[in-house]
């Protein structure tokens, strides 16, 4: 048992040298979701605190993102999040994709499936209040209505 513990400590030490890339691509304001949709400041603030750390090029990595294998999990989670939607690159999506994104955003907020509970556990500020949910749902609804006209 002692040998297993020693080997586990050695492996844990060695994997710390396998670092994730924490570089954020440059952000162009004119490509950002909140700029393109002319989001009100309250919507922008909610999205920045609850969504942008996994769904943009403005990721603020917490201190624990320096510890492997936690860092690997976080990086994979961010990569998956950006595959669904990258708010920093919203301007690159076509109209159909934008409509789909806004519909999906409405759905995940309505179902309270985002932000993920695992994220909220470590980032209490991302836990959306009833009022913040209402604001986002109203915003996404208005975008969907305006796109259908």
mmCIF file of N, CA and C in Angstrom:
data_model
loop_
_atom_site.group_PDB
_atom_site.id
_atom_site.type_symbol
_atom_site.label_atom_id
_atom_site.label_comp_id
_atom_site.label_asym_id
_atom_site.label_seq_id
_atom_site.Cartn_x
_atom_site.Cartn_y
_atom_site.Cartn_z
ATOM 1 N N UNK A 1 0.820 -1.194 0.000
ATOM 2 C CA UNK A 1 0.000 0.000 0.000
ATOM 3 C C UNK A 1 0.867 1.262 0.000
ATOM 4 N N UNK A 2 1.964 1.188 0.760
ATOM 5 C CA UNK A 2 2.869 2.325 0.835
ATOM 6 C C UNK A 2 3.503 2.609 -0.526
ATOM 7 N N UNK A 3 3.878 1.525 -1.244
ATOM 8 C CA UNK A 3 4.472 1.687 -2.583
ATOM 9 C C UNK A 3 3.482 2.341 -3.540
ATOM 10 N N UNK A 4 2.237 1.919 -3.456
ATOM 11 C CA UNK A 4 1.206 2.495 -4.339
ATOM 12 C C UNK A 4 1.060 3.986 -4.078
ATOM 13 N N UNK A 5 1.048 4.378 -2.838
ATOM 14 C CA UNK A 5 0.953 5.788 -2.477
ATOM 15 C C UNK A 5 2.164 6.566 -2.996
ATOM 16 N N UNK A 6 3.341 6.017 -2.853
ATOM 17 C CA UNK A 6 4.561 6.674 -3.349
ATOM 18 C C UNK A 6 4.500 6.829 -4.868
ATOM 19 N N UNK A 7 4.088 5.768 -5.571
ATOM 20 C CA UNK A 7 3.964 5.845 -7.036
ATOM 21 C C UNK A 7 2.912 6.871 -7.443
ATOM 22 N N UNK A 8 1.820 6.930 -6.725
ATOM 23 C CA UNK A 8 0.762 7.895 -7.026
ATOM 24 C C UNK A 8 1.275 9.323 -6.855
ATOM 25 N N UNK A 9 2.043 9.556 -5.820
ATOM 26 C CA UNK A 9 2.620 10.891 -5.599
ATOM 27 C C UNK A 9 3.606 11.233 -6.705
ATOM 28 N N UNK A 10 4.419 10.287 -7.106
ATOM 29 C CA UNK A 10 5.386 10.521 -8.191
ATOM 30 C C UNK A 10 4.656 10.839 -9.493
ATOM 31 N N UNK A 11 3.638 10.057 -9.815
ATOM 32 C CA UNK A 11 2.866 10.302 -11.040
ATOM 33 C C UNK A 11 2.204 11.670 -10.972
ATOM 34 N N UNK A 12 1.607 11.990 -9.834
ATOM 35 C CA UNK A 12 0.965 13.298 -9.674
ATOM 36 C C UNK A 12 1.986 14.417 -9.899
ATOM 37 N N UNK A 13 3.173 14.275 -9.368
ATOM 38 C CA UNK A 13 4.225 15.277 -9.554
ATOM 39 C C UNK A 13 4.615 15.388 -11.027
ATOM 40 N N UNK A 14 4.797 14.280 -11.687
ATOM 41 C CA UNK A 14 5.228 14.281 -13.097
ATOM 42 C C UNK A 14 4.170 14.918 -14.000
ATOM 43 N N UNK A 15 2.888 14.618 -13.766
ATOM 44 C CA UNK A 15 1.859 15.151 -14.666
ATOM 45 C C UNK A 15 1.703 16.665 -14.538
ATOM 46 N N UNK A 16 2.265 17.257 -13.504
ATOM 47 C CA UNK A 16 2.198 18.714 -13.364
ATOM 48 C C UNK A 16 2.979 19.416 -14.479
ATOM 49 N N UNK A 17 3.872 18.677 -15.142
ATOM 50 C CA UNK A 17 4.647 19.245 -16.240
ATOM 51 C C UNK A 17 3.866 19.237 -17.558
ATOM 52 N N UNK A 18 2.723 18.584 -17.579
ATOM 53 C CA UNK A 18 1.877 18.571 -18.775
ATOM 54 C C UNK A 18 0.870 19.705 -18.616
ATOM 55 N N UNK A 19 1.209 20.848 -19.167
ATOM 56 C CA UNK A 19 0.438 22.074 -18.980
ATOM 57 C C UNK A 19 -0.581 22.261 -20.097
ATOM 58 N N UNK A 20 -1.692 22.895 -19.756
ATOM 59 C CA UNK A 20 -2.688 23.252 -20.769
ATOM 60 C C UNK A 20 -2.328 24.620 -21.345
ATOM 61 N N UNK A 21 -2.779 24.868 -22.549
ATOM 62 C CA UNK A 21 -2.600 26.171 -23.174
ATOM 63 C C UNK A 21 -3.713 27.087 -22.660
ATOM 64 N N UNK A 22 -3.329 28.126 -21.954
ATOM 65 C CA UNK A 22 -4.315 29.058 -21.402
ATOM 66 C C UNK A 22 -4.326 30.389 -22.158
ATOM 67 N N UNK A 23 -3.751 30.407 -23.346
ATOM 68 C CA UNK A 23 -3.755 31.629 -24.143
ATOM 69 C C UNK A 23 -5.144 31.842 -24.738
ATOM 70 N N UNK A 24 -5.643 33.052 -24.626
ATOM 71 C CA UNK A 24 -6.912 33.409 -25.246
ATOM 72 C C UNK A 24 -6.648 34.066 -26.597
ATOM 73 N N UNK A 25 -7.382 33.649 -27.633
ATOM 74 C CA UNK A 25 -7.243 34.341 -28.921
ATOM 75 C C UNK A 25 -7.656 35.798 -28.766
ATOM 76 N N UNK A 26 -7.168 36.661 -29.647
ATOM 77 C CA UNK A 26 -7.561 38.065 -29.567
ATOM 78 C C UNK A 26 -9.078 38.221 -29.712
ATOM 79 N N UNK A 27 -9.618 39.197 -29.018
ATOM 80 C CA UNK A 27 -11.056 39.463 -29.057
ATOM 81 C C UNK A 27 -11.287 40.733 -29.857
ATOM 82 N N UNK A 28 -12.172 40.629 -30.840
ATOM 83 C CA UNK A 28 -12.575 41.792 -31.626
ATOM 84 C C UNK A 28 -13.977 42.176 -31.184
ATOM 85 N N UNK A 29 -14.098 43.369 -30.642
ATOM 86 C CA UNK A 29 -15.374 43.833 -30.091
ATOM 87 C C UNK A 29 -16.507 43.687 -31.100
ATOM 88 N N UNK A 30 -16.239 43.990 -32.353
ATOM 89 C CA UNK A 30 -17.290 43.977 -33.378
ATOM 90 C C UNK A 30 -17.758 42.562 -33.740
ATOM 91 N N UNK A 31 -17.067 41.547 -33.262
ATOM 92 C CA UNK A 31 -17.476 40.155 -33.503
ATOM 93 C C UNK A 31 -18.227 39.563 -32.311
ATOM 94 N N UNK A 32 -18.239 40.287 -31.188
ATOM 95 C CA UNK A 32 -18.802 39.773 -29.944
ATOM 96 C C UNK A 32 -20.332 39.798 -29.948
ATOM 97 N N UNK A 33 -20.906 38.792 -29.321
ATOM 98 C CA UNK A 33 -22.361 38.631 -29.215
ATOM 99 C C UNK A 33 -23.038 39.888 -28.669
ATOM 100 N N UNK A 34 -22.512 40.416 -27.570
ATOM 101 C CA UNK A 34 -23.188 41.553 -26.937
ATOM 102 C C UNK A 34 -23.113 42.814 -27.803
ATOM 103 N N UNK A 35 -22.067 42.937 -28.596
ATOM 104 C CA UNK A 35 -21.937 44.079 -29.497
ATOM 105 C C UNK A 35 -22.892 43.939 -30.684
ATOM 106 N N UNK A 36 -22.894 42.772 -31.296
ATOM 107 C CA UNK A 36 -23.715 42.543 -32.488
ATOM 108 C C UNK A 36 -25.207 42.612 -32.165
ATOM 109 N N UNK A 37 -25.596 42.032 -31.039
ATOM 110 C CA UNK A 37 -27.026 42.013 -30.687
ATOM 111 C C UNK A 37 -27.460 43.279 -29.958
ATOM 112 N N UNK A 38 -26.496 44.165 -29.697
ATOM 113 C CA UNK A 38 -26.770 45.406 -28.959
ATOM 114 C C UNK A 38 -27.426 45.093 -27.609
ATOM 115 N N UNK A 39 -26.833 44.143 -26.934
ATOM 116 C CA UNK A 39 -27.353 43.701 -25.636
ATOM 117 C C UNK A 39 -27.288 44.837 -24.619
ATOM 118 N N UNK A 40 -28.358 44.993 -23.844
ATOM 119 C CA UNK A 40 -28.314 45.994 -22.771
ATOM 120 C C UNK A 40 -27.235 45.629 -21.747
ATOM 121 N N UNK A 41 -26.797 46.617 -20.994
ATOM 122 C CA UNK A 41 -25.697 46.398 -20.043
ATOM 123 C C UNK A 41 -26.017 45.308 -19.030
ATOM 124 N N UNK A 42 -27.268 45.179 -18.591
ATOM 125 C CA UNK A 42 -27.598 44.135 -17.612
ATOM 126 C C UNK A 42 -27.465 42.740 -18.225
ATOM 127 N N UNK A 43 -27.838 42.577 -19.488
ATOM 128 C CA UNK A 43 -27.681 41.291 -20.175
ATOM 129 C C UNK A 43 -26.195 40.991 -20.349
ATOM 130 N N UNK A 44 -25.453 41.985 -20.773
ATOM 131 C CA UNK A 44 -24.007 41.820 -20.966
ATOM 132 C C UNK A 44 -23.341 41.389 -19.658
ATOM 133 N N UNK A 45 -23.684 42.026 -18.559
ATOM 134 C CA UNK A 45 -23.083 41.699 -17.259
ATOM 135 C C UNK A 45 -23.408 40.260 -16.844
ATOM 136 N N UNK A 46 -24.636 39.838 -17.063
ATOM 137 C CA UNK A 46 -25.027 38.471 -16.697
ATOM 138 C C UNK A 46 -24.264 37.454 -17.534
ATOM 139 N N UNK A 47 -24.206 37.683 -18.839
ATOM 140 C CA UNK A 47 -23.495 36.757 -19.724
ATOM 141 C C UNK A 47 -22.015 36.688 -19.370
ATOM 142 N N UNK A 48 -21.411 37.834 -19.088
ATOM 143 C CA UNK A 48 -19.979 37.872 -18.760
ATOM 144 C C UNK A 48 -19.696 37.073 -17.490
ATOM 145 N N UNK A 49 -20.553 37.186 -16.477
ATOM 146 C CA UNK A 49 -20.266 36.508 -15.210
ATOM 147 C C UNK A 49 -20.641 35.036 -15.221
ATOM 148 N N UNK A 50 -21.589 34.636 -16.061
ATOM 149 C CA UNK A 50 -22.097 33.261 -16.000
ATOM 150 C C UNK A 50 -21.745 32.411 -17.214
ATOM 151 N N UNK A 51 -21.359 33.025 -18.320
ATOM 152 C CA UNK A 51 -21.202 32.257 -19.564
ATOM 153 C C UNK A 51 -19.822 32.383 -20.219
ATOM 154 N N UNK A 52 -19.213 33.541 -20.119
ATOM 155 C CA UNK A 52 -18.024 33.821 -20.915
ATOM 156 C C UNK A 52 -16.797 32.993 -20.539
ATOM 157 N N UNK A 53 -16.739 32.461 -19.317
ATOM 158 C CA UNK A 53 -15.570 31.668 -18.949
ATOM 159 C C UNK A 53 -15.497 30.328 -19.676
ATOM 160 N N UNK A 54 -16.587 29.888 -20.256
ATOM 161 C CA UNK A 54 -16.569 28.629 -21.017
ATOM 162 C C UNK A 54 -16.974 28.829 -22.475
ATOM 163 N N UNK A 55 -17.566 29.966 -22.776
ATOM 164 C CA UNK A 55 -18.141 30.170 -24.108
ATOM 165 C C UNK A 55 -17.632 31.454 -24.763
ATOM 166 N N UNK A 56 -16.362 31.767 -24.593
ATOM 167 C CA UNK A 56 -15.806 32.955 -25.249
ATOM 168 C C UNK A 56 -14.286 32.830 -25.324
ATOM 169 N N UNK A 57 -13.672 33.858 -25.882
ATOM 170 C CA UNK A 57 -12.210 33.938 -25.903
ATOM 171 C C UNK A 57 -11.713 34.839 -24.780
ATOM 172 N N UNK A 58 -12.545 35.016 -23.753
ATOM 173 C CA UNK A 58 -12.193 35.857 -22.604
ATOM 174 C C UNK A 58 -12.194 35.021 -21.329
ATOM 175 N N UNK A 59 -11.521 33.900 -21.366
ATOM 176 C CA UNK A 59 -11.545 32.971 -20.243
ATOM 177 C C UNK A 59 -10.597 33.449 -19.148
ATOM 178 N N UNK A 60 -11.125 33.489 -17.935
ATOM 179 C CA UNK A 60 -10.319 33.779 -16.747
ATOM 180 C C UNK A 60 -10.126 32.462 -16.011
ATOM 181 N N UNK A 61 -8.947 31.893 -16.185
ATOM 182 C CA UNK A 61 -8.675 30.601 -15.553
ATOM 183 C C UNK A 61 -8.453 30.793 -14.052
ATOM 184 N N UNK A 62 -9.152 30.019 -13.247
ATOM 185 C CA UNK A 62 -8.937 30.100 -11.792
ATOM 186 C C UNK A 62 -7.609 29.451 -11.420
ATOM 187 N N UNK A 63 -7.141 29.701 -10.213
ATOM 188 C CA UNK A 63 -5.875 29.151 -9.744
ATOM 189 C C UNK A 63 -5.805 27.642 -9.827
ATOM 190 N N UNK A 64 -6.921 26.972 -9.546
ATOM 191 C CA UNK A 64 -6.898 25.506 -9.570
ATOM 192 C C UNK A 64 -6.780 24.938 -10.983
ATOM 193 N N UNK A 65 -6.840 25.807 -11.994
ATOM 194 C CA UNK A 65 -6.642 25.354 -13.377
ATOM 195 C C UNK A 65 -5.159 25.119 -13.674
ATOM 196 N N UNK A 66 -4.312 25.298 -12.676
ATOM 197 C CA UNK A 66 -2.880 25.022 -12.824
ATOM 198 C C UNK A 66 -2.503 23.638 -12.317
ATOM 199 N N UNK A 67 -3.471 22.906 -11.807
ATOM 200 C CA UNK A 67 -3.196 21.599 -11.210
ATOM 201 C C UNK A 67 -3.735 20.490 -12.113
ATOM 202 N N UNK A 68 -2.826 19.677 -12.631
ATOM 203 C CA UNK A 68 -3.242 18.517 -13.430
ATOM 204 C C UNK A 68 -3.692 17.429 -12.468
ATOM 205 N N UNK A 69 -4.641 16.651 -12.793
ATOM 206 C CA UNK A 69 -5.429 16.554 -14.012
ATOM 207 C C UNK A 69 -6.659 17.459 -14.047
ATOM 208 N N UNK A 70 -6.876 18.267 -12.990
ATOM 209 C CA UNK A 70 -8.025 19.183 -12.984
ATOM 210 C C UNK A 70 -7.951 20.120 -14.181
ATOM 211 N N UNK A 71 -6.754 20.607 -14.482
ATOM 212 C CA UNK A 71 -6.578 21.534 -15.600
ATOM 213 C C UNK A 71 -7.018 20.907 -16.922
ATOM 214 N N UNK A 72 -6.774 19.624 -17.089
ATOM 215 C CA UNK A 72 -7.160 18.942 -18.326
ATOM 216 C C UNK A 72 -8.675 18.901 -18.453
ATOM 217 N N UNK A 73 -9.344 18.605 -17.354
ATOM 218 C CA UNK A 73 -10.812 18.567 -17.342
ATOM 219 C C UNK A 73 -11.377 19.941 -17.681
ATOM 220 N N UNK A 74 -10.818 20.973 -17.073
ATOM 221 C CA UNK A 74 -11.304 22.335 -17.318
ATOM 222 C C UNK A 74 -11.103 22.710 -18.778
ATOM 223 N N UNK A 75 -9.936 22.428 -19.323
ATOM 224 C CA UNK A 75 -9.645 22.780 -20.724
ATOM 225 C C UNK A 75 -10.588 22.042 -21.670
ATOM 226 N N UNK A 76 -10.823 20.765 -21.418
ATOM 227 C CA UNK A 76 -11.750 19.997 -22.264
ATOM 228 C C UNK A 76 -13.158 20.557 -22.167
ATOM 229 N N UNK A 77 -13.561 20.927 -20.964
ATOM 230 C CA UNK A 77 -14.891 21.507 -20.748
ATOM 231 C C UNK A 77 -15.033 22.821 -21.522
ATOM 232 N N UNK A 78 -14.013 23.659 -21.472
ATOM 233 C CA UNK A 78 -14.030 24.931 -22.196
ATOM 234 C C UNK A 78 -14.065 24.683 -23.699
ATOM 235 N N UNK A 79 -13.264 23.763 -24.186
ATOM 236 C CA UNK A 79 -13.270 23.447 -25.620
ATOM 237 C C UNK A 79 -14.651 22.994 -26.080
ATOM 238 N N UNK A 80 -15.301 22.149 -25.285
ATOM 239 C CA UNK A 80 -16.656 21.695 -25.630
ATOM 240 C C UNK A 80 -17.636 22.861 -25.599
ATOM 241 N N UNK A 81 -17.523 23.706 -24.588
ATOM 242 C CA UNK A 81 -18.414 24.859 -24.490
ATOM 243 C C UNK A 81 -18.299 25.776 -25.692
ATOM 244 N N UNK A 82 -17.074 26.004 -26.143
ATOM 245 C CA UNK A 82 -16.858 26.884 -27.292
ATOM 246 C C UNK A 82 -17.316 26.245 -28.604
ATOM 247 N N UNK A 83 -17.400 24.916 -28.622
ATOM 248 C CA UNK A 83 -17.943 24.247 -29.811
ATOM 249 C C UNK A 83 -19.438 24.548 -29.954
ATOM 250 N N UNK A 84 -20.132 24.631 -28.834
ATOM 251 C CA UNK A 84 -21.575 24.941 -28.883
ATOM 252 C C UNK A 84 -21.805 26.387 -29.267
ATOM 253 N N UNK A 85 -21.128 27.292 -28.578
ATOM 254 C CA UNK A 85 -21.225 28.716 -28.914
ATOM 255 C C UNK A 85 -19.999 29.421 -28.358
ATOM 256 N N UNK A 86 -19.436 30.296 -29.180
ATOM 257 C CA UNK A 86 -18.342 31.152 -28.752
ATOM 258 C C UNK A 86 -18.832 32.587 -28.910
ATOM 259 N N UNK A 87 -19.182 33.217 -27.794
ATOM 260 C CA UNK A 87 -19.729 34.568 -27.830
ATOM 261 C C UNK A 87 -18.763 35.559 -28.462
ATOM 262 N N UNK A 88 -17.468 35.307 -28.352
ATOM 263 C CA UNK A 88 -16.465 36.214 -28.931
ATOM 264 C C UNK A 88 -16.413 36.127 -30.449
ATOM 265 N N UNK A 89 -16.944 35.055 -31.012
ATOM 266 C CA UNK A 89 -16.892 34.863 -32.467
ATOM 267 C C UNK A 89 -18.289 34.790 -33.087
ATOM 268 N N UNK A 90 -19.255 35.372 -32.401
ATOM 269 C CA UNK A 90 -20.654 35.353 -32.853
ATOM 270 C C UNK A 90 -20.796 35.931 -34.264
ATOM 271 N N UNK A 91 -19.985 36.918 -34.599
ATOM 272 C CA UNK A 91 -20.030 37.533 -35.920
ATOM 273 C C UNK A 91 -19.655 36.585 -37.050
ATOM 274 N N UNK A 92 -19.014 35.476 -36.748
ATOM 275 C CA UNK A 92 -18.634 34.499 -37.770
ATOM 276 C C UNK A 92 -19.759 33.530 -38.113
ATOM 277 N N UNK A 93 -20.810 33.507 -37.294
ATOM 278 C CA UNK A 93 -21.921 32.592 -37.543
ATOM 279 C C UNK A 93 -22.858 33.170 -38.605
ATOM 280 N N UNK A 94 -23.464 32.287 -39.414
ATOM 281 C CA UNK A 94 -24.458 32.766 -40.384
ATOM 282 C C UNK A 94 -25.795 32.983 -39.676
ATOM 283 N N UNK A 95 -26.764 33.525 -40.388
ATOM 284 C CA UNK A 95 -28.046 33.878 -39.776
ATOM 285 C C UNK A 95 -28.753 32.657 -39.192
ATOM 286 N N UNK A 96 -28.716 31.550 -39.905
ATOM 287 C CA UNK A 96 -29.353 30.326 -39.397
ATOM 288 C C UNK A 96 -28.705 29.897 -38.085
ATOM 289 N N UNK A 97 -27.363 29.923 -38.026
ATOM 290 C CA UNK A 97 -26.652 29.538 -36.806
ATOM 291 C C UNK A 97 -26.993 30.483 -35.653
ATOM 292 N N UNK A 98 -27.080 31.778 -35.948
ATOM 293 C CA UNK A 98 -27.416 32.755 -34.907
ATOM 294 C C UNK A 98 -28.812 32.496 -34.350
ATOM 295 N N UNK A 99 -29.762 32.206 -35.223
ATOM 296 C CA UNK A 99 -31.116 31.903 -34.757
ATOM 297 C C UNK A 99 -31.114 30.630 -33.905
ATOM 298 N N UNK A 100 -30.381 29.631 -34.344
ATOM 299 C CA UNK A 100 -30.283 28.376 -33.594
ATOM 300 C C UNK A 100 -29.629 28.628 -32.223
ATOM 301 N N UNK A 101 -28.580 29.431 -32.208
ATOM 302 C CA UNK A 101 -27.883 29.741 -30.955
ATOM 303 C C UNK A 101 -28.824 30.442 -29.984
ATOM 304 N N UNK A 102 -29.543 31.458 -30.460
ATOM 305 C CA UNK A 102 -30.446 32.192 -29.568
ATOM 306 C C UNK A 102 -31.587 31.316 -29.075
ATOM 307 N N UNK A 103 -32.052 30.440 -29.918
ATOM 308 C CA UNK A 103 -33.095 29.494 -29.502
ATOM 309 C C UNK A 103 -32.541 28.542 -28.440
ATOM 310 N N UNK A 104 -31.336 28.048 -28.650
ATOM 311 C CA UNK A 104 -30.706 27.138 -27.690
ATOM 312 C C UNK A 104 -30.404 27.859 -26.378
ATOM 313 N N UNK A 105 -29.964 29.112 -26.464
ATOM 314 C CA UNK A 105 -29.700 29.884 -25.254
ATOM 315 C C UNK A 105 -30.981 30.056 -24.440
ATOM 316 N N UNK A 106 -32.063 30.359 -25.127
ATOM 317 C CA UNK A 106 -33.358 30.493 -24.440
ATOM 318 C C UNK A 106 -33.715 29.186 -23.748
ATOM 319 N N UNK A 107 -33.549 28.091 -24.462
ATOM 320 C CA UNK A 107 -33.923 26.770 -23.937
ATOM 321 C C UNK A 107 -33.098 26.383 -22.706
ATOM 322 N N UNK A 108 -31.774 26.577 -22.757
ATOM 323 C CA UNK A 108 -30.944 26.157 -21.627
ATOM 324 C C UNK A 108 -31.164 27.035 -20.393
ATOM 325 N N UNK A 109 -31.486 28.303 -20.604
ATOM 326 C CA UNK A 109 -31.786 29.171 -19.459
ATOM 327 C C UNK A 109 -33.166 28.828 -18.903
ATOM 328 N N UNK A 110 -34.105 28.584 -19.795
ATOM 329 C CA UNK A 110 -35.453 28.219 -19.355
ATOM 330 C C UNK A 110 -35.440 26.906 -18.565
ATOM 331 N N UNK A 111 -34.641 25.949 -19.035
ATOM 332 C CA UNK A 111 -34.528 24.648 -18.357
ATOM 333 C C UNK A 111 -33.553 24.678 -17.178
ATOM 334 N N UNK A 112 -32.878 25.793 -17.010
ATOM 335 C CA UNK A 112 -31.861 25.963 -15.957
ATOM 336 C C UNK A 112 -30.772 24.894 -16.047
ATOM 337 N N UNK A 113 -30.431 24.522 -17.290
ATOM 338 C CA UNK A 113 -29.367 23.541 -17.488
ATOM 339 C C UNK A 113 -27.999 24.210 -17.677
ATOM 340 N N UNK A 114 -28.005 25.521 -17.749
ATOM 341 C CA UNK A 114 -26.773 26.300 -17.800
ATOM 342 C C UNK A 114 -26.931 27.475 -16.857
ATOM 343 N N UNK A 115 -25.878 27.923 -16.264
ATOM 344 C CA UNK A 115 -24.564 27.312 -16.171
ATOM 345 C C UNK A 115 -24.635 25.949 -15.477
ATOM 346 N N UNK A 116 -23.665 25.119 -15.789
ATOM 347 C CA UNK A 116 -23.621 23.783 -15.205
ATOM 348 C C UNK A 116 -23.458 23.864 -13.687
ATOM 349 N N UNK A 117 -24.091 22.939 -13.004
ATOM 350 C CA UNK A 117 -23.997 22.928 -11.538
ATOM 351 C C UNK A 117 -22.556 22.735 -11.074
ATOM 352 N N UNK A 118 -21.755 21.972 -11.825
ATOM 353 C CA UNK A 118 -20.351 21.779 -11.453
ATOM 354 C C UNK A 118 -19.579 23.096 -11.534
ATOM 355 N N UNK A 119 -19.963 23.977 -12.453
ATOM 356 C CA UNK A 119 -19.329 25.289 -12.567
ATOM 357 C C UNK A 119 -19.797 26.198 -11.432
ATOM 358 N N UNK A 120 -21.089 26.172 -11.171
ATOM 359 C CA UNK A 120 -21.652 27.008 -10.107
ATOM 360 C C UNK A 120 -21.049 26.645 -8.750
ATOM 361 N N UNK A 121 -20.764 25.367 -8.557
ATOM 362 C CA UNK A 121 -20.186 24.922 -7.289
ATOM 363 C C UNK A 121 -18.893 25.690 -6.968
ATOM 364 N N UNK A 122 -18.107 25.964 -7.982
ATOM 365 C CA UNK A 122 -16.828 26.648 -7.784
ATOM 366 C C UNK A 122 -16.911 28.154 -8.068
ATOM 367 N N UNK A 123 -18.011 28.587 -8.689
ATOM 368 C CA UNK A 123 -18.174 29.992 -9.079
ATOM 369 C C UNK A 123 -19.577 30.442 -8.679
ATOM 370 N N UNK A 124 -19.734 30.736 -7.420
ATOM 371 C CA UNK A 124 -21.060 31.085 -6.869
ATOM 372 C C UNK A 124 -21.696 32.268 -7.593
ATOM 373 N N UNK A 125 -20.883 33.189 -8.081
ATOM 374 C CA UNK A 125 -21.409 34.368 -8.774
ATOM 375 C C UNK A 125 -22.137 34.012 -10.073
ATOM 376 N N UNK A 126 -21.877 32.836 -10.600
ATOM 377 C CA UNK A 126 -22.515 32.403 -11.853
ATOM 378 C C UNK A 126 -23.898 31.802 -11.622
ATOM 379 N N UNK A 127 -24.278 31.615 -10.375
ATOM 380 C CA UNK A 127 -25.598 31.069 -10.061
ATOM 381 C C UNK A 127 -26.643 32.154 -10.319
ATOM 382 N N UNK A 128 -27.400 31.983 -11.394
ATOM 383 C CA UNK A 128 -28.336 33.018 -11.813
ATOM 384 C C UNK A 128 -29.552 33.084 -10.891
ATOM 385 N N UNK A 129 -29.893 34.310 -10.525
ATOM 386 C CA UNK A 129 -31.089 34.525 -9.716
ATOM 387 C C UNK A 129 -32.323 34.392 -10.602
ATOM 388 N N UNK A 130 -33.470 34.332 -9.966
ATOM 389 C CA UNK A 130 -34.729 34.280 -10.714
ATOM 390 C C UNK A 130 -34.842 35.501 -11.636
ATOM 391 N N UNK A 131 -34.460 36.658 -11.124
ATOM 392 C CA UNK A 131 -34.534 37.897 -11.912
ATOM 393 C C UNK A 131 -33.562 37.858 -13.096
ATOM 394 N N UNK A 132 -32.369 37.354 -12.878
ATOM 395 C CA UNK A 132 -31.393 37.255 -13.975
ATOM 396 C C UNK A 132 -31.877 36.272 -15.040
ATOM 397 N N UNK A 133 -32.460 35.167 -14.616
ATOM 398 C CA UNK A 133 -33.058 34.225 -15.576
ATOM 399 C C UNK A 133 -34.139 34.910 -16.395
ATOM 400 N N UNK A 134 -34.989 35.664 -15.729
ATOM 401 C CA UNK A 134 -36.082 36.370 -16.411
ATOM 402 C C UNK A 134 -35.530 37.358 -17.436
ATOM 403 N N UNK A 135 -34.506 38.104 -17.046
ATOM 404 C CA UNK A 135 -33.894 39.092 -17.951
ATOM 405 C C UNK A 135 -33.341 38.394 -19.199
ATOM 406 N N UNK A 136 -32.613 37.305 -19.003
ATOM 407 C CA UNK A 136 -32.046 36.578 -20.148
ATOM 408 C C UNK A 136 -33.122 35.981 -21.030
ATOM 409 N N UNK A 137 -34.135 35.373 -20.426
ATOM 410 C CA UNK A 137 -35.221 34.780 -21.223
ATOM 411 C C UNK A 137 -35.924 35.847 -22.047
ATOM 412 N N UNK A 138 -36.169 36.986 -21.455
ATOM 413 C CA UNK A 138 -36.813 38.086 -22.181
ATOM 414 C C UNK A 138 -35.926 38.561 -23.330
ATOM 415 N N UNK A 139 -34.629 38.658 -23.076
ATOM 416 C CA UNK A 139 -33.689 39.101 -24.109
ATOM 417 C C UNK A 139 -33.638 38.110 -25.279
ATOM 418 N N UNK A 140 -33.446 36.824 -24.977
ATOM 419 C CA UNK A 140 -33.368 35.828 -26.037
ATOM 420 C C UNK A 140 -34.686 35.752 -26.808
ATOM 421 N N UNK A 141 -35.800 35.888 -26.127
ATOM 422 C CA UNK A 141 -37.113 35.890 -26.799
ATOM 423 C C UNK A 141 -37.222 37.058 -27.761
ATOM 424 N N UNK A 142 -36.764 38.221 -27.327
ATOM 425 C CA UNK A 142 -36.855 39.404 -28.197
ATOM 426 C C UNK A 142 -35.999 39.225 -29.445
ATOM 427 N N UNK A 143 -34.852 38.590 -29.311
ATOM 428 C CA UNK A 143 -33.999 38.348 -30.482
ATOM 429 C C UNK A 143 -34.671 37.365 -31.446
ATOM 430 N N UNK A 144 -35.313 36.351 -30.896
ATOM 431 C CA UNK A 144 -35.988 35.363 -31.748
ATOM 432 C C UNK A 144 -37.169 35.987 -32.478
ATOM 433 N N UNK A 145 -37.921 36.831 -31.801
ATOM 434 C CA UNK A 145 -39.071 37.506 -32.428
ATOM 435 C C UNK A 145 -38.602 38.454 -33.514
ATOM 436 N N UNK A 146 -37.554 39.238 -33.222
ATOM 437 C CA UNK A 146 -37.038 40.206 -34.196
ATOM 438 C C UNK A 146 -36.454 39.508 -35.430
ATOM 439 N N UNK A 147 -35.889 38.330 -35.278
ATOM 440 C CA UNK A 147 -35.302 37.617 -36.416
ATOM 441 C C UNK A 147 -36.374 37.004 -37.315
ATOM 442 N N UNK A 148 -37.576 36.782 -36.782
ATOM 443 C CA UNK A 148 -38.629 36.159 -37.583
ATOM 444 C C UNK A 148 -39.437 37.189 -38.361
ATOM 445 N N UNK A 149 -39.220 38.461 -38.106
ATOM 446 C CA UNK A 149 -39.983 39.497 -38.809
ATOM 447 C C UNK A 149 -39.360 39.826 -40.146
#
